[in-house]
Amino acid sequence: MIKKTLYFENPTYLSMKNKQLVIKFPEIEKNDSLPDSFKENSAKTIPVEDIGVIILDNKQITITHGLIEALVANNCAVITCDSSRMPASLLLPLSGNTVQSERFNAQIEASLPLKKQLWQQTIRSKITNQEYILETMRNLPVKNMHKWANDVRSVDSDNREGRAAAFYWKNLFPDIEGFTRDRGGIPPNNLLNYGYAVLRAVIARSLVASGLLPTLGIHHHNRYNAYCLADDIMEPYRPFVDKLVAEIVDTEMAKTTPLPDELPKEMKVQLLQIPVLDVFIDGKRSPLMIASGQTTASLAKCYLGELRKISYPHFEN
C-alpha cells in the first residue's frame, strides 16, 4: 500500500486517538463562541498506519508525544522545517526490522570489494537516468553520457560521476543564465533542495524498514552525516526529482514568471508528489516509495550474500 505524505503549513494541534492521527486547528479550538459539537466535527482524522511521511512547516504546530511514538512505531519519517521553511531535520525509528541485529552485522562487516561493486552499480544507474532526462527533455545527443555510464569502474576511480554531472547540470536548465548546482545557489536550487530532502526521508525510511543502518554508507562517510547510506542509495533516484523540478521550471519559464527565492505552497505541493512518482524497477511500474523499499531490501540481501546486484529504478525505455 502507498503511504500518505502529509504537509502541515499552518498552526495545528496534532494528537492521536484510537490509532488515528487527529488534526485540530487553534482558531477553532480557542473560539469560545463555537459549540463543542462544531469543534468535534471540525477535527480531521487519518489512520496512523496509512502515513509514510509527515512534514511540519510551522513553529506553532503542537504534536503530542503519544502521536510521535505511534508514528515512529509505524516507521513514519517525520520532517521538521526551519525558519526559511526548508526541511531541516528528520526523525526515524531506531529499529524497524525483526532481524535488524543480523543485518547490522552484515552491513558493518561488508567487504571493501563488495562496497566498491555496489558503488559502481549505483553510479552507473544514476548516470543512465540522467542520460534519459537530457535525451527526452532537452533533445540532446547523449553518447558521452552513455559512454561514461558504461565506463564507470569499481568505486568510480576515474570520476565518471563528476564528468557526467558537469555536463548534466550545464544542460538541464539551459534558459537559466549562470545556473550551477549549488545548495545555496540561485533558483531552482531551492526546489532541488526541497525535493531531495523529501526523497532522502523516503529512502531513509526504507533503509530502516529493511533493517539497515542509514548512517553507515557504501561511499559517503562524512563524520557529521547521520544519513550516509541514505545519501548513497538515493543517487539513482535523484534524476526523478530533477525531472519533476525541470517540469516545474519549464512551466514557470513559459509564463515568463521569475523563479521565487522562497518556495510558494503550490510548488511544495508539486514536490510532495515525489513519493508517488512512477518509476520502473525490476521490469515493473511502481510508485517511488514502493520502489525504494525494493531497492533497500535488495541491498540488505547483497550484504547478506544472497544477491550481487542492487535493484535500482529507471525511466521507461
XYZ file of C-alpha atoms in Angstrom:
317
model
C 0.000 0.000 0.000
C 1.231 3.517 -0.843
C 1.677 5.506 2.345
C 0.381 9.075 2.552
C 2.619 12.150 2.652
C 1.150 14.869 4.900
C 2.241 18.511 4.894
C 1.259 20.977 7.643
C 1.882 24.657 6.912
C -0.464 26.385 9.389
C -0.777 26.347 13.200
C -2.186 22.927 14.057
C -2.775 20.602 17.002
C -1.723 17.035 16.187
C -2.593 14.206 18.545
C -3.654 10.568 18.500
C -6.872 8.774 19.417
C -7.886 5.193 18.622
C -4.806 4.741 16.394
C -5.853 7.778 14.371
C -3.931 10.986 13.770
C -6.267 13.750 14.987
C -5.901 17.174 13.358
C -7.354 20.216 15.112
C -6.975 23.924 14.437
C -6.217 26.533 17.167
C -8.512 29.199 15.720
C -11.415 26.792 16.172
C -10.362 25.223 19.474
C -9.785 28.603 21.147
C -13.015 30.173 19.907
C -15.353 30.056 22.914
C -18.300 31.201 20.818
C -18.335 27.929 18.886
C -20.266 24.954 20.299
C -18.302 21.850 21.335
C -20.183 19.770 18.769
C -18.876 22.003 15.984
C -15.323 21.730 17.318
C -15.578 17.935 17.434
C -16.855 17.749 13.869
C -14.135 20.076 12.594
C -11.383 17.677 13.668
C -9.898 15.547 10.889
C -8.596 12.007 11.399
C -6.237 9.757 9.415
C -5.143 6.217 10.355
C -1.548 6.368 11.597
C -0.724 3.160 9.729
C -1.515 4.900 6.423
C 1.128 7.620 6.881
C 4.645 7.356 5.420
C 5.973 10.928 5.663
C 4.886 13.973 7.684
C 6.315 17.464 7.087
C 5.916 20.046 9.869
C 6.371 23.555 8.470
C 5.134 25.960 11.140
C 6.550 26.915 14.547
C 3.048 26.911 16.036
C 2.387 23.231 15.383
C 1.804 21.227 18.571
C 2.331 17.457 18.433
C 1.827 15.039 21.314
C 4.410 12.524 22.443
C 1.826 9.771 22.067
C 1.464 10.591 18.381
C 5.235 10.740 17.866
C 5.541 7.305 19.472
C 2.839 5.896 17.176
C 4.364 7.442 14.056
C 7.809 6.061 14.892
C 6.338 2.629 15.653
C 4.790 2.664 12.170
C 8.104 3.684 10.551
C 6.849 7.113 9.528
C 9.502 9.695 8.624
C 8.833 12.996 10.416
C 10.448 16.054 8.782
C 10.642 19.423 10.516
C 11.368 22.696 8.694
C 13.457 25.674 9.781
C 12.732 29.414 9.752
C 13.323 29.557 5.998
C 10.626 26.874 5.618
C 13.065 24.341 4.238
C 13.437 20.775 5.633
C 15.945 20.817 8.493
C 15.649 17.557 10.465
C 14.400 14.003 10.147
C 13.018 11.697 12.845
C 13.184 7.921 12.261
C 12.777 4.839 14.486
C 15.862 3.185 15.964
C 14.537 -0.229 14.985
C 12.341 -1.191 12.066
C 13.029 -4.840 11.283
C 12.764 -8.083 13.282
C 16.243 -9.269 12.202
C 17.887 -5.890 12.466
C 20.877 -7.081 14.523
C 21.752 -9.707 11.911
C 21.550 -7.155 9.112
C 23.508 -4.531 11.044
C 26.323 -7.054 11.477
C 26.294 -7.979 7.788
C 26.334 -4.291 6.850
C 29.206 -3.498 9.228
C 31.241 -6.493 8.045
C 30.700 -5.849 4.315
C 33.980 -6.213 2.461
C 35.647 -3.367 0.603
C 35.360 -5.163 -2.784
C 31.604 -5.552 -2.236
C 31.227 -1.861 -1.389
C 33.208 -0.907 -4.496
C 30.952 -3.062 -6.681
C 27.795 -1.637 -5.112
C 29.013 1.924 -5.644
C 29.850 1.132 -9.266
C 26.275 -0.112 -9.792
C 24.903 2.981 -8.050
C 26.773 5.494 -10.211
C 26.029 3.637 -13.444
C 22.345 3.708 -12.622
C 22.455 7.406 -11.733
C 24.219 8.449 -14.948
C 21.872 6.291 -17.042
C 18.869 8.049 -15.515
C 20.456 11.472 -16.063
C 21.100 10.469 -19.668
C 17.400 9.689 -20.156
C 16.366 13.150 -18.929
C 18.742 15.064 -21.202
C 17.698 12.990 -24.197
C 13.920 13.137 -23.645
C 13.513 16.605 -22.115
C 16.326 18.556 -23.794
C 16.673 16.584 -27.058
C 20.428 16.335 -26.597
C 22.752 13.697 -28.060
C 23.916 11.717 -25.062
C 26.513 9.298 -26.418
C 29.009 10.801 -23.982
C 26.704 10.115 -21.011
C 26.109 6.581 -22.234
C 29.853 6.002 -22.523
C 30.539 7.467 -19.081
C 27.904 5.184 -17.559
C 29.425 2.127 -19.192
C 32.952 3.194 -18.243
C 32.292 3.536 -14.507
C 34.872 1.411 -12.737
C 34.932 -0.049 -9.282
C 34.498 2.815 -6.767
C 34.329 5.189 -9.794
C 38.093 5.753 -9.655
C 38.012 7.827 -12.870
C 35.263 10.109 -11.517
C 32.776 9.463 -14.311
C 30.094 10.720 -11.941
C 31.736 14.151 -11.790
C 32.172 14.409 -15.565
C 28.578 13.375 -16.150
C 27.345 15.828 -13.511
C 29.174 18.778 -15.106
C 27.566 18.038 -18.485
C 24.180 17.266 -16.952
C 23.766 20.427 -14.890
C 25.089 22.612 -17.711
C 22.268 21.393 -19.960
C 19.349 20.624 -17.647
C 18.299 24.279 -17.183
C 19.605 25.934 -20.382
C 17.405 29.028 -20.050
C 18.678 29.986 -16.596
C 21.793 32.079 -17.040
C 24.631 31.200 -14.720
C 22.958 28.168 -13.172
C 25.191 25.737 -11.306
C 24.145 23.044 -8.887
C 24.884 24.583 -5.502
C 22.828 24.060 -2.366
C 22.959 27.782 -1.602
C 22.759 28.908 -5.226
C 20.104 30.629 -7.303
C 16.710 29.014 -8.034
C 15.859 26.311 -8.914
C 18.458 25.080 -6.420
C 15.846 25.670 -3.729
C 13.387 23.361 -5.492
C 16.067 20.704 -5.828
C 16.996 21.067 -2.149
C 13.396 20.617 -1.057
C 12.796 17.686 -3.370
C 15.983 15.923 -2.301
C 15.035 16.362 1.374
C 11.720 14.604 0.752
C 13.490 11.889 -1.245
C 16.092 11.420 1.493
C 13.348 10.862 4.057
C 11.690 8.251 1.841
C 14.976 6.381 1.308
C 15.996 6.572 4.980
C 12.586 5.232 5.996
C 13.002 2.285 3.616
C 16.501 1.544 4.923
C 15.208 1.319 8.479
C 12.347 -0.916 7.350
C 14.915 -3.202 5.684
C 16.893 -3.480 8.909
C 19.824 -1.335 7.772
C 21.680 1.495 9.474
C 21.223 4.751 7.495
C 24.437 6.180 8.975
C 26.869 3.563 7.640
C 27.358 4.329 3.955
C 28.751 2.476 0.974
C 30.672 5.509 -0.285
C 29.646 8.602 1.689
C 31.413 8.714 5.052
C 31.199 12.283 6.388
C 31.647 12.038 10.155
C 28.926 14.657 10.672
C 26.351 12.983 8.403
C 23.845 10.661 10.091
C 22.394 9.525 6.747
C 25.418 8.480 4.664
C 23.764 5.296 3.367
C 20.571 7.160 2.501
C 22.660 9.650 0.524
C 24.326 6.758 -1.304
C 21.156 4.898 -2.198
C 19.203 7.987 -3.260
C 21.712 8.830 -6.018
C 19.898 6.923 -8.830
C 16.612 8.345 -7.538
C 17.734 11.980 -7.765
C 17.012 12.239 -11.521
C 13.326 11.566 -10.811
C 13.319 14.655 -8.598
C 15.317 16.558 -11.237
C 12.733 15.709 -13.894
C 9.883 16.972 -11.719
C 11.791 20.193 -10.952
C 12.623 20.675 -14.637
C 8.928 20.345 -15.492
C 8.043 22.967 -12.870
C 10.778 25.290 -14.175
C 9.684 24.843 -17.805
C 6.116 25.753 -16.844
C 7.206 28.863 -14.959
C 9.578 29.973 -17.743
C 6.799 29.553 -20.286
C 4.733 32.023 -18.244
C 7.790 34.320 -18.077
C 7.469 34.093 -14.301
C 10.714 34.540 -12.331
C 11.541 31.613 -10.086
C 10.894 32.554 -6.432
C 13.603 32.598 -3.771
C 11.078 31.264 -1.233
C 9.013 28.336 -2.432
C 5.274 29.014 -2.567
C 2.808 26.431 -1.306
C 1.850 25.437 -4.859
C 5.403 24.352 -5.668
C 5.775 22.476 -2.397
C 2.577 20.588 -3.146
C 4.040 19.539 -6.506
C 7.261 18.397 -4.840
C 5.280 16.356 -2.328
C 4.301 14.108 -5.243
C 7.793 12.600 -5.104
C 6.840 9.507 -3.046
C 4.181 8.566 -5.612
C 6.115 9.328 -8.807
C 6.054 6.453 -11.286
C 9.341 4.610 -11.714
C 10.275 1.296 -13.331
C 12.050 -1.303 -11.244
C 12.643 -4.982 -11.924
C 10.657 -4.598 -15.141
C 7.517 -3.242 -13.495
C 5.974 0.188 -12.961
C 5.906 1.196 -9.298
C 5.398 4.261 -7.084
C 8.761 5.617 -5.959
C 8.105 4.905 -2.268
C 7.385 1.236 -3.002
C 10.404 1.005 -5.309
C 12.668 2.419 -2.600
C 11.647 -0.490 -0.370
C 12.601 -2.937 -3.127
C 15.957 -1.179 -3.507
C 16.817 -1.293 0.194
C 15.607 -4.895 0.527
C 17.916 -5.901 -2.334
C 20.781 -4.013 -0.674
C 20.226 -5.960 2.541
C 20.423 -9.208 0.530
C 23.668 -8.020 -1.042
C 25.147 -7.521 2.432
C 23.918 -10.987 3.441
C 25.478 -12.572 0.358
C 22.124 -13.544 -1.169
C 22.354 -11.138 -4.126
C 25.119 -9.428 -6.074
C 23.176 -6.533 -7.533
C 21.025 -3.741 -6.097
C 17.614 -3.216 -7.692
C 17.572 0.413 -8.803
C 14.802 2.322 -10.626
C 14.930 3.564 -14.182
C 12.738 5.521 -16.572
C 10.532 3.811 -19.099
C 12.601 2.603 -22.050
